[in-house]
Amino acid sequence: MDIKYDPTAIELKWQTYWEEKKLFQVTEDPSRKKYYLLEMFPYPSGRIHMGHVRNYTIGDVVARYKRMRGYNVLHPMGWDAFGMPAENAAIAKKVHPAKWTYENIDYMRSQLKKMGFSYDWDRELATCDVDYYKWEQLFFVRMYEKGLVYQKEATVNWCPACQTVLANEQVEAGLCWRCSSEVTTREMPGWFLKITAYAEELLEYCDRLPGWPERVMTMQKNWIGKSYGANIIFQLENSTEQIKVFTTRPDTVFGATFMTLAPEHPLAVKLSRGTPQEKTVDEFVQRVRKQDMIARTADDTEKEGVFTGGYCINPVTGARMPIFVGNFVLMEYGTGAVMAVPTHDQRDFEFAHKYGLPLIVVVQPPEGGLAPETMTAAYVNPGIMVNSGQFNGMDNEQAKRAIADYLASIQKGALAVTYRLRDWGISRQRYWGNPIPMIHCPACGIVPVPEKDLPVILPLDAEIPESGESPLPRLESFTNTACPKCAGPARRETDTMDTFMESSWYFDRYACPDCNTAPLDPAKVKYWLPVDQYIGGIEHAILHLLYSRFFTKVLRDMNMLEHNEPFTNLLTQGMVIKDGSKMSKSKGNVVDPDDLLSRYGADTVRLFSLFASPPERDLDWSDQGVDGSYRFVNRLWRLFFDHPDMIKASPAEYDPGQLTPELKRLDRKIHQTIRKVTDDIDKKFHFNTAIAACMELFNLTAGLCPVVPVGDPGRDVIKMAIDTLIVMLSPMIPHMTQEMWATMGRSDDLVDLPWPKYDPERAKEDEIQLVIQVNGKLRSRLTIAVDTDEEEIKQRALEDEKIVTFIGGAAVKKVILVKNKLVNIVI
């Protein structure tokens, strides 16, 4: 039967059928176990890229597979639609951000549909829709009422190109995460969410997420950064002001000889005012504040600083300590001030040697002998207290508590726990975002918009100036309002929310997108949530994933959710790289999915995305790899249509005991492949090895098809192999397999067929191949029956022709057998 494989026609046919039948629309069904599969939703930038294709193909295979395993599968899609790119495009192309965004959504939706993804499009949402963001405003107001939202003046990261504030997590190597411009700092008021109120729970639950990659959990733990120690107060010389430091080493306070401040510390510049150090300090602070915070604290970064001109007093020795500003101190950790103990901290040691500062040993190793003048590095191990007054002779670990208690008794400190995590600054001075529902009244101060007056709708008649600044502060029709308390004239808040707000709860809304009386329908979110499998990039480990965990706990405490964590399992897929680097327009190595679809079809693109690499690793783009996937798809098509008897009927039952050796081998391979593919998908989503197993079964089937004559009972085994291949490959190449299935006269939708089961007995090998080693090195191989006696195996290994030649006349000391794997002959 000469039927040419036409992916364009086949894929359009089945995509239309699926959409008209609403095959992937789901509802709650308490009688069935649910499975919520979700990939991170895209920003509607205009076109999908190969990273999207890979991410969403992985998710689609899992969704289809789980449905075939009997689950009620929720697989939604939507759009992370607010944000700066829309504004930048509006300026460049003179088009309103809303128009640009919705046109992009329309185009990208059509691209996703061409890929054949099994989304329930009835649940589609866009975060820029008022029907979505109005509920986020409700969350904000209720969080404010619970004390989880506040406004304060703060030093913030400022992107001059984007004209907006950035959260700490959005500054990468000193550059804006979005546009790569150099980030500066400035003082300005902003709104903050009190994520620190959940720091301990966020940290604790890191160990209750076994389905998350260890790497992500480690990154979150480090970002939360819990430390045990003490707060210690140092009095400024000739001043009533004090400096509070946090240290994990209160046992070393007797050895503190100078103080180091972060460049961002309020006193860093203030102390130098009116001193000869003023200009030097100003220049140093401005230079260092532009540097990447992680690089500043790296072990291999040179420690540098400048003297502020100020001094403080050591609370236990009374010594006068010079105050420096140092590049290695961060305002984000502790208090932004460090008591420097150069003999017992390596950074302080290097700094003290560079600037000629004194060293005092206060912890001696058990063997003693430590002297400042002979030290080549800081001593950081346990030891005995010296030069520490009444604490001399005490074990330094015991001294930590004792000294902290002493400091508390003289009101100069106390035991403390601190976190690196800081509250989430969500104010953005941009237009295309969710308006912050707060009002500024001259008489009443800050007043939240009453819930009955929500939403505060983002005005779509605003024009964005070419400078990129938000037009909202100058739009009187938006800003002018009445105070909800006193009814007097007032002004609306003109900052908009960080777009990570929208992505911190969208997965909840998918459970009930048509609910118009509340943000979440309790019964529906209880059925669907939490997400069973979440898929996205490792780059979101701290930002989106941490914020989503925080939001889930807040909504739980508002009695809107019952679960503690948003995502039970997390898969972080690797990037798509080409020519050694991540695909990007600037590098000229982008591959357009549209071009691939028109040339090869969606099934081939899907197959390559899955076969080229395990999902957690980077996928190295290969044109030859795509061609190879296309060849395999065509070979499968030809095998099916070149043998008309394969099309006509279902395979009849057969007795594997009556098969010829070749057909028995095929029958065994069918059951082994089912086992292998099921195991690879279930355990690690290793689609590449699952596909490789299917290819092996295909090759064996294709080799037997021409030699087993039509009408022979053995054709039923071949028929069974082809049927099994079609069903198992259907989550990966759904269009082609559905076409083949329908050609056989089958009316079932493959996605609703039960996943094939294997018979463990029929999957067993009759023979296995063992490796033969001599002194641990491979020298030959041996094929044996599965039930061969151990002594016989050893004897046959010794009699192997290659082994006899290699050993020669050498004496055999012993023969080691590792069952079903190898024989090692020791000579």
PDB file of N, CA, C and O in Angstrom, residues 570-615:
ATOM      1  N   LEU A 570       9.031  17.982  41.228  1.00  0.00           N
ATOM      2  CA  LEU A 570       9.578  19.025  40.365  1.00  0.00           C
ATOM      3  C   LEU A 570      10.631  18.420  39.450  1.00  0.00           C
ATOM      4  O   LEU A 570      11.527  17.709  39.905  1.00  0.00           O
ATOM      5  N   LEU A 571      10.496  18.711  38.160  1.00  0.00           N
ATOM      6  CA  LEU A 571      11.516  18.331  37.181  1.00  0.00           C
ATOM      7  C   LEU A 571      12.100  19.611  36.602  1.00  0.00           C
ATOM      8  O   LEU A 571      11.360  20.443  36.067  1.00  0.00           O
ATOM      9  N   THR A 572      13.401  19.794  36.731  1.00  0.00           N
ATOM     10  CA  THR A 572      14.056  20.955  36.133  1.00  0.00           C
ATOM     11  C   THR A 572      14.775  20.497  34.871  1.00  0.00           C
ATOM     12  O   THR A 572      15.806  19.835  34.945  1.00  0.00           O
ATOM     13  N   GLN A 573      14.180  20.826  33.721  1.00  0.00           N
ATOM     14  CA  GLN A 573      14.758  20.359  32.464  1.00  0.00           C
ATOM     15  C   GLN A 573      15.928  21.244  32.058  1.00  0.00           C
ATOM     16  O   GLN A 573      16.013  22.415  32.434  1.00  0.00           O
ATOM     17  N   GLY A 574      16.844  20.652  31.309  1.00  0.00           N
ATOM     18  CA  GLY A 574      18.011  21.396  30.848  1.00  0.00           C
ATOM     19  C   GLY A 574      17.670  22.333  29.703  1.00  0.00           C
ATOM     20  O   GLY A 574      16.566  22.331  29.159  1.00  0.00           O
ATOM     21  N   MET A 575      18.649  23.154  29.349  1.00  0.00           N
ATOM     22  CA  MET A 575      18.476  24.118  28.263  1.00  0.00           C
ATOM     23  C   MET A 575      18.684  23.442  26.906  1.00  0.00           C
ATOM     24  O   MET A 575      19.235  22.345  26.823  1.00  0.00           O
ATOM     25  N   VAL A 576      18.255  24.123  25.860  1.00  0.00           N
ATOM     26  CA  VAL A 576      18.579  23.706  24.501  1.00  0.00           C
ATOM     27  C   VAL A 576      19.755  24.559  24.054  1.00  0.00           C
ATOM     28  O   VAL A 576      19.669  25.790  24.040  1.00  0.00           O
ATOM     29  N   ILE A 577      20.858  23.909  23.732  1.00  0.00           N
ATOM     30  CA  ILE A 577      22.043  24.655  23.333  1.00  0.00           C
ATOM     31  C   ILE A 577      22.430  24.296  21.918  1.00  0.00           C
ATOM     32  O   ILE A 577      22.147  23.208  21.425  1.00  0.00           O
ATOM     33  N   LYS A 578      23.079  25.253  21.262  1.00  0.00           N
ATOM     34  CA  LYS A 578      23.536  25.048  19.890  1.00  0.00           C
ATOM     35  C   LYS A 578      24.866  25.767  19.716  1.00  0.00           C
ATOM     36  O   LYS A 578      25.026  26.897  20.188  1.00  0.00           O
ATOM     37  N   ASP A 579      25.775  25.104  19.075  1.00  0.00           N
ATOM     38  CA  ASP A 579      27.124  25.656  18.876  1.00  0.00           C
ATOM     39  C   ASP A 579      27.768  26.006  20.213  1.00  0.00           C
ATOM     40  O   ASP A 579      28.473  27.011  20.349  1.00  0.00           O
ATOM     41  N   GLY A 580      27.465  25.208  21.235  1.00  0.00           N
ATOM     42  CA  GLY A 580      28.128  25.365  22.526  1.00  0.00           C
ATOM     43  C   GLY A 580      27.523  26.359  23.480  1.00  0.00           C
ATOM     44  O   GLY A 580      28.055  26.575  24.567  1.00  0.00           O
ATOM     45  N   SER A 581      26.416  26.999  23.115  1.00  0.00           N
ATOM     46  CA  SER A 581      25.808  27.983  24.024  1.00  0.00           C
ATOM     47  C   SER A 581      24.293  27.963  23.891  1.00  0.00           C
ATOM     48  O   SER A 581      23.742  27.445  22.914  1.00  0.00           O
ATOM     49  N   LYS A 582      23.627  28.541  24.885  1.00  0.00           N
ATOM     50  CA  LYS A 582      22.182  28.600  24.890  1.00  0.00           C
ATOM     51  C   LYS A 582      21.684  29.363  23.674  1.00  0.00           C
ATOM     52  O   LYS A 582      22.266  30.369  23.273  1.00  0.00           O
ATOM     53  N   MET A 583      20.597  28.868  23.076  1.00  0.00           N
ATOM     54  CA  MET A 583      20.047  29.543  21.908  1.00  0.00           C
ATOM     55  C   MET A 583      19.595  30.965  22.262  1.00  0.00           C
ATOM     56  O   MET A 583      18.900  31.184  23.250  1.00  0.00           O
ATOM     57  N   SER A 584      20.022  31.932  21.454  1.00  0.00           N
ATOM     58  CA  SER A 584      19.580  33.312  21.637  1.00  0.00           C
ATOM     59  C   SER A 584      19.760  34.069  20.334  1.00  0.00           C
ATOM     60  O   SER A 584      20.646  33.754  19.534  1.00  0.00           O
ATOM     61  N   LYS A 585      18.918  35.083  20.145  1.00  0.00           N
ATOM     62  CA  LYS A 585      19.000  35.878  18.918  1.00  0.00           C
ATOM     63  C   LYS A 585      20.347  36.571  18.808  1.00  0.00           C
ATOM     64  O   LYS A 585      20.910  36.696  17.726  1.00  0.00           O
ATOM     65  N   SER A 586      20.853  37.058  19.946  1.00  0.00           N
ATOM     66  CA  SER A 586      22.112  37.802  19.915  1.00  0.00           C
ATOM     67  C   SER A 586      23.278  36.933  19.454  1.00  0.00           C
ATOM     68  O   SER A 586      24.239  37.438  18.883  1.00  0.00           O
ATOM     69  N   LYS A 587      23.192  35.629  19.698  1.00  0.00           N
ATOM     70  CA  LYS A 587      24.274  34.727  19.292  1.00  0.00           C
ATOM     71  C   LYS A 587      24.040  34.126  17.914  1.00  0.00           C
ATOM     72  O   LYS A 587      24.883  33.400  17.405  1.00  0.00           O
ATOM     73  N   GLY A 588      22.885  34.400  17.343  1.00  0.00           N
ATOM     74  CA  GLY A 588      22.603  33.930  15.990  1.00  0.00           C
ATOM     75  C   GLY A 588      22.487  32.427  15.865  1.00  0.00           C
ATOM     76  O   GLY A 588      22.713  31.880  14.789  1.00  0.00           O
ATOM     77  N   ASN A 589      22.128  31.748  16.949  1.00  0.00           N
ATOM     78  CA  ASN A 589      22.050  30.286  16.896  1.00  0.00           C
ATOM     79  C   ASN A 589      20.646  29.771  17.189  1.00  0.00           C
ATOM     80  O   ASN A 589      20.473  28.653  17.671  1.00  0.00           O
ATOM     81  N   VAL A 590      19.649  30.605  16.909  1.00  0.00           N
ATOM     82  CA  VAL A 590      18.256  30.230  17.175  1.00  0.00           C
ATOM     83  C   VAL A 590      17.736  29.309  16.071  1.00  0.00           C
ATOM     84  O   VAL A 590      18.010  29.519  14.882  1.00  0.00           O
ATOM     85  N   VAL A 591      16.999  28.294  16.466  1.00  0.00           N
ATOM     86  CA  VAL A 591      16.292  27.427  15.529  1.00  0.00           C
ATOM     87  C   VAL A 591      14.805  27.726  15.677  1.00  0.00           C
ATOM     88  O   VAL A 591      14.262  27.645  16.777  1.00  0.00           O
ATOM     89  N   ASP A 592      14.148  28.087  14.596  1.00  0.00           N
ATOM     90  CA  ASP A 592      12.741  28.481  14.631  1.00  0.00           C
ATOM     91  C   ASP A 592      11.851  27.241  14.591  1.00  0.00           C
ATOM     92  O   ASP A 592      11.892  26.474  13.622  1.00  0.00           O
ATOM     93  N   PRO A 593      11.033  27.029  15.627  1.00  0.00           N
ATOM     94  CA  PRO A 593      10.144  25.865  15.614  1.00  0.00           C
ATOM     95  C   PRO A 593       9.209  25.829  14.411  1.00  0.00           C
ATOM     96  O   PRO A 593       8.871  24.749  13.908  1.00  0.00           O
ATOM     97  N   ASP A 594       8.773  27.006  13.937  1.00  0.00           N
ATOM     98  CA  ASP A 594       7.882  27.040  12.767  1.00  0.00           C
ATOM     99  C   ASP A 594       8.536  26.417  11.549  1.00  0.00           C
ATOM    100  O   ASP A 594       7.887  25.700  10.765  1.00  0.00           O
ATOM    101  N   ASP A 595       9.831  26.703  11.358  1.00  0.00           N
ATOM    102  CA  ASP A 595      10.550  26.119  10.224  1.00  0.00           C
ATOM    103  C   ASP A 595      10.611  24.600  10.341  1.00  0.00           C
ATOM    104  O   ASP A 595      10.442  23.867   9.349  1.00  0.00           O
ATOM    105  N   LEU A 596      10.846  24.117  11.558  1.00  0.00           N
ATOM    106  CA  LEU A 596      10.910  22.672  11.772  1.00  0.00           C
ATOM    107  C   LEU A 596       9.559  22.016  11.530  1.00  0.00           C
ATOM    108  O   LEU A 596       9.478  20.931  10.942  1.00  0.00           O
ATOM    109  N   LEU A 597       8.493  22.681  11.995  1.00  0.00           N
ATOM    110  CA  LEU A 597       7.150  22.122  11.818  1.00  0.00           C
ATOM    111  C   LEU A 597       6.799  22.002  10.340  1.00  0.00           C
ATOM    112  O   LEU A 597       6.219  21.007   9.909  1.00  0.00           O
ATOM    113  N   SER A 598       7.141  23.017   9.580  1.00  0.00           N
ATOM    114  CA  SER A 598       6.788  22.978   8.158  1.00  0.00           C
ATOM    115  C   SER A 598       7.622  21.955   7.388  1.00  0.00           C
ATOM    116  O   SER A 598       7.169  21.376   6.411  1.00  0.00           O
ATOM    117  N   ARG A 599       8.827  21.695   7.871  1.00  0.00           N
ATOM    118  CA  ARG A 599       9.708  20.777   7.159  1.00  0.00           C
ATOM    119  C   ARG A 599       9.524  19.321   7.592  1.00  0.00           C
ATOM    120  O   ARG A 599       9.521  18.411   6.757  1.00  0.00           O
ATOM    121  N   TYR A 600       9.376  19.110   8.895  1.00  0.00           N
ATOM    122  CA  TYR A 600       9.357  17.743   9.420  1.00  0.00           C
ATOM    123  C   TYR A 600       8.016  17.327  10.030  1.00  0.00           C
ATOM    124  O   TYR A 600       7.714  16.133  10.100  1.00  0.00           O
ATOM    125  N   GLY A 601       7.261  18.307  10.548  1.00  0.00           N
ATOM    126  CA  GLY A 601       6.041  17.977  11.279  1.00  0.00           C
ATOM    127  C   GLY A 601       6.297  17.915  12.776  1.00  0.00           C
ATOM    128  O   GLY A 601       7.430  17.745  13.239  1.00  0.00           O
ATOM    129  N   ALA A 602       5.227  18.040  13.543  1.00  0.00           N
ATOM    130  CA  ALA A 602       5.337  18.107  14.998  1.00  0.00           C
ATOM    131  C   ALA A 602       5.877  16.817  15.606  1.00  0.00           C
ATOM    132  O   ALA A 602       6.657  16.838  16.561  1.00  0.00           O
ATOM    133  N   ASP A 603       5.451  15.670  15.073  1.00  0.00           N
ATOM    134  CA  ASP A 603       5.861  14.404  15.686  1.00  0.00           C
ATOM    135  C   ASP A 603       7.374  14.223  15.655  1.00  0.00           C
ATOM    136  O   ASP A 603       7.977  13.750  16.621  1.00  0.00           O
ATOM    137  N   THR A 604       7.994  14.594  14.556  1.00  0.00           N
ATOM    138  CA  THR A 604       9.450  14.480  14.464  1.00  0.00           C
ATOM    139  C   THR A 604      10.127  15.420  15.443  1.00  0.00           C
ATOM    140  O   THR A 604      11.101  15.039  16.114  1.00  0.00           O
ATOM    141  N   VAL A 605       9.640  16.652  15.531  1.00  0.00           N
ATOM    142  CA  VAL A 605      10.224  17.633  16.455  1.00  0.00           C
ATOM    143  C   VAL A 605      10.088  17.139  17.894  1.00  0.00           C
ATOM    144  O   VAL A 605      11.022  17.235  18.705  1.00  0.00           O
ATOM    145  N   ARG A 606       8.920  16.597  18.213  1.00  0.00           N
ATOM    146  CA  ARG A 606       8.694  16.036  19.549  1.00  0.00           C
ATOM    147  C   ARG A 606       9.659  14.889  19.821  1.00  0.00           C
ATOM    148  O   ARG A 606      10.285  14.822  20.889  1.00  0.00           O
ATOM    149  N   LEU A 607       9.780  13.988  18.853  1.00  0.00           N
ATOM    150  CA  LEU A 607      10.620  12.811  19.033  1.00  0.00           C
ATOM    151  C   LEU A 607      12.071  13.205  19.271  1.00  0.00           C
ATOM    152  O   LEU A 607      12.733  12.678  20.174  1.00  0.00           O
ATOM    153  N   PHE A 608      12.577  14.139  18.479  1.00  0.00           N
ATOM    154  CA  PHE A 608      13.960  14.572  18.663  1.00  0.00           C
ATOM    155  C   PHE A 608      14.158  15.221  20.033  1.00  0.00           C
ATOM    156  O   PHE A 608      15.158  14.964  20.718  1.00  0.00           O
ATOM    157  N   SER A 609      13.211  16.071  20.452  1.00  0.00           N
ATOM    158  CA  SER A 609      13.328  16.761  21.742  1.00  0.00           C
ATOM    159  C   SER A 609      13.415  15.775  22.895  1.00  0.00           C
ATOM    160  O   SER A 609      14.059  16.045  23.905  1.00  0.00           O
ATOM    161  N   LEU A 610      12.770  14.624  22.721  1.00  0.00           N
ATOM    162  CA  LEU A 610      12.748  13.616  23.781  1.00  0.00           C
ATOM    163  C   LEU A 610      13.944  12.667  23.700  1.00  0.00           C
ATOM    164  O   LEU A 610      14.447  12.201  24.727  1.00  0.00           O
ATOM    165  N   PHE A 611      14.381  12.378  22.487  1.00  0.00           N
ATOM    166  CA  PHE A 611      15.380  11.338  22.266  1.00  0.00           C
ATOM    167  C   PHE A 611      16.815  11.840  22.426  1.00  0.00           C
ATOM    168  O   PHE A 611      17.715  11.079  22.781  1.00  0.00           O
ATOM    169  N   ALA A 612      17.027  13.135  22.221  1.00  0.00           N
ATOM    170  CA  ALA A 612      18.395  13.648  22.144  1.00  0.00           C
ATOM    171  C   ALA A 612      19.114  13.684  23.483  1.00  0.00           C
ATOM    172  O   ALA A 612      20.346  13.693  23.528  1.00  0.00           O
ATOM    173  N   SER A 613      18.350  13.700  24.600  1.00  0.00           N
ATOM    174  CA  SER A 613      19.000  13.845  25.899  1.00  0.00           C
ATOM    175  C   SER A 613      18.001  13.541  27.010  1.00  0.00           C
ATOM    176  O   SER A 613      16.798  13.761  26.838  1.00  0.00           O
ATOM    177  N   PRO A 614      18.466  13.063  28.171  1.00  0.00           N
ATOM    178  CA  PRO A 614      17.565  12.961  29.321  1.00  0.00           C
ATOM    179  C   PRO A 614      17.044  14.354  29.679  1.00  0.00           C
ATOM    180  O   PRO A 614      17.765  15.346  29.485  1.00  0.00           O
ATOM    181  N   PRO A 615      15.838  14.467  30.194  1.00  0.00           N
ATOM    182  CA  PRO A 615      15.229  15.794  30.361  1.00  0.00           C
ATOM    183  C   PRO A 615      15.972  16.726  31.297  1.00  0.00           C
ATOM    184  O   PRO A 615      15.942  17.944  31.111  1.00  0.00           O
TER     185      PRO A 615
END
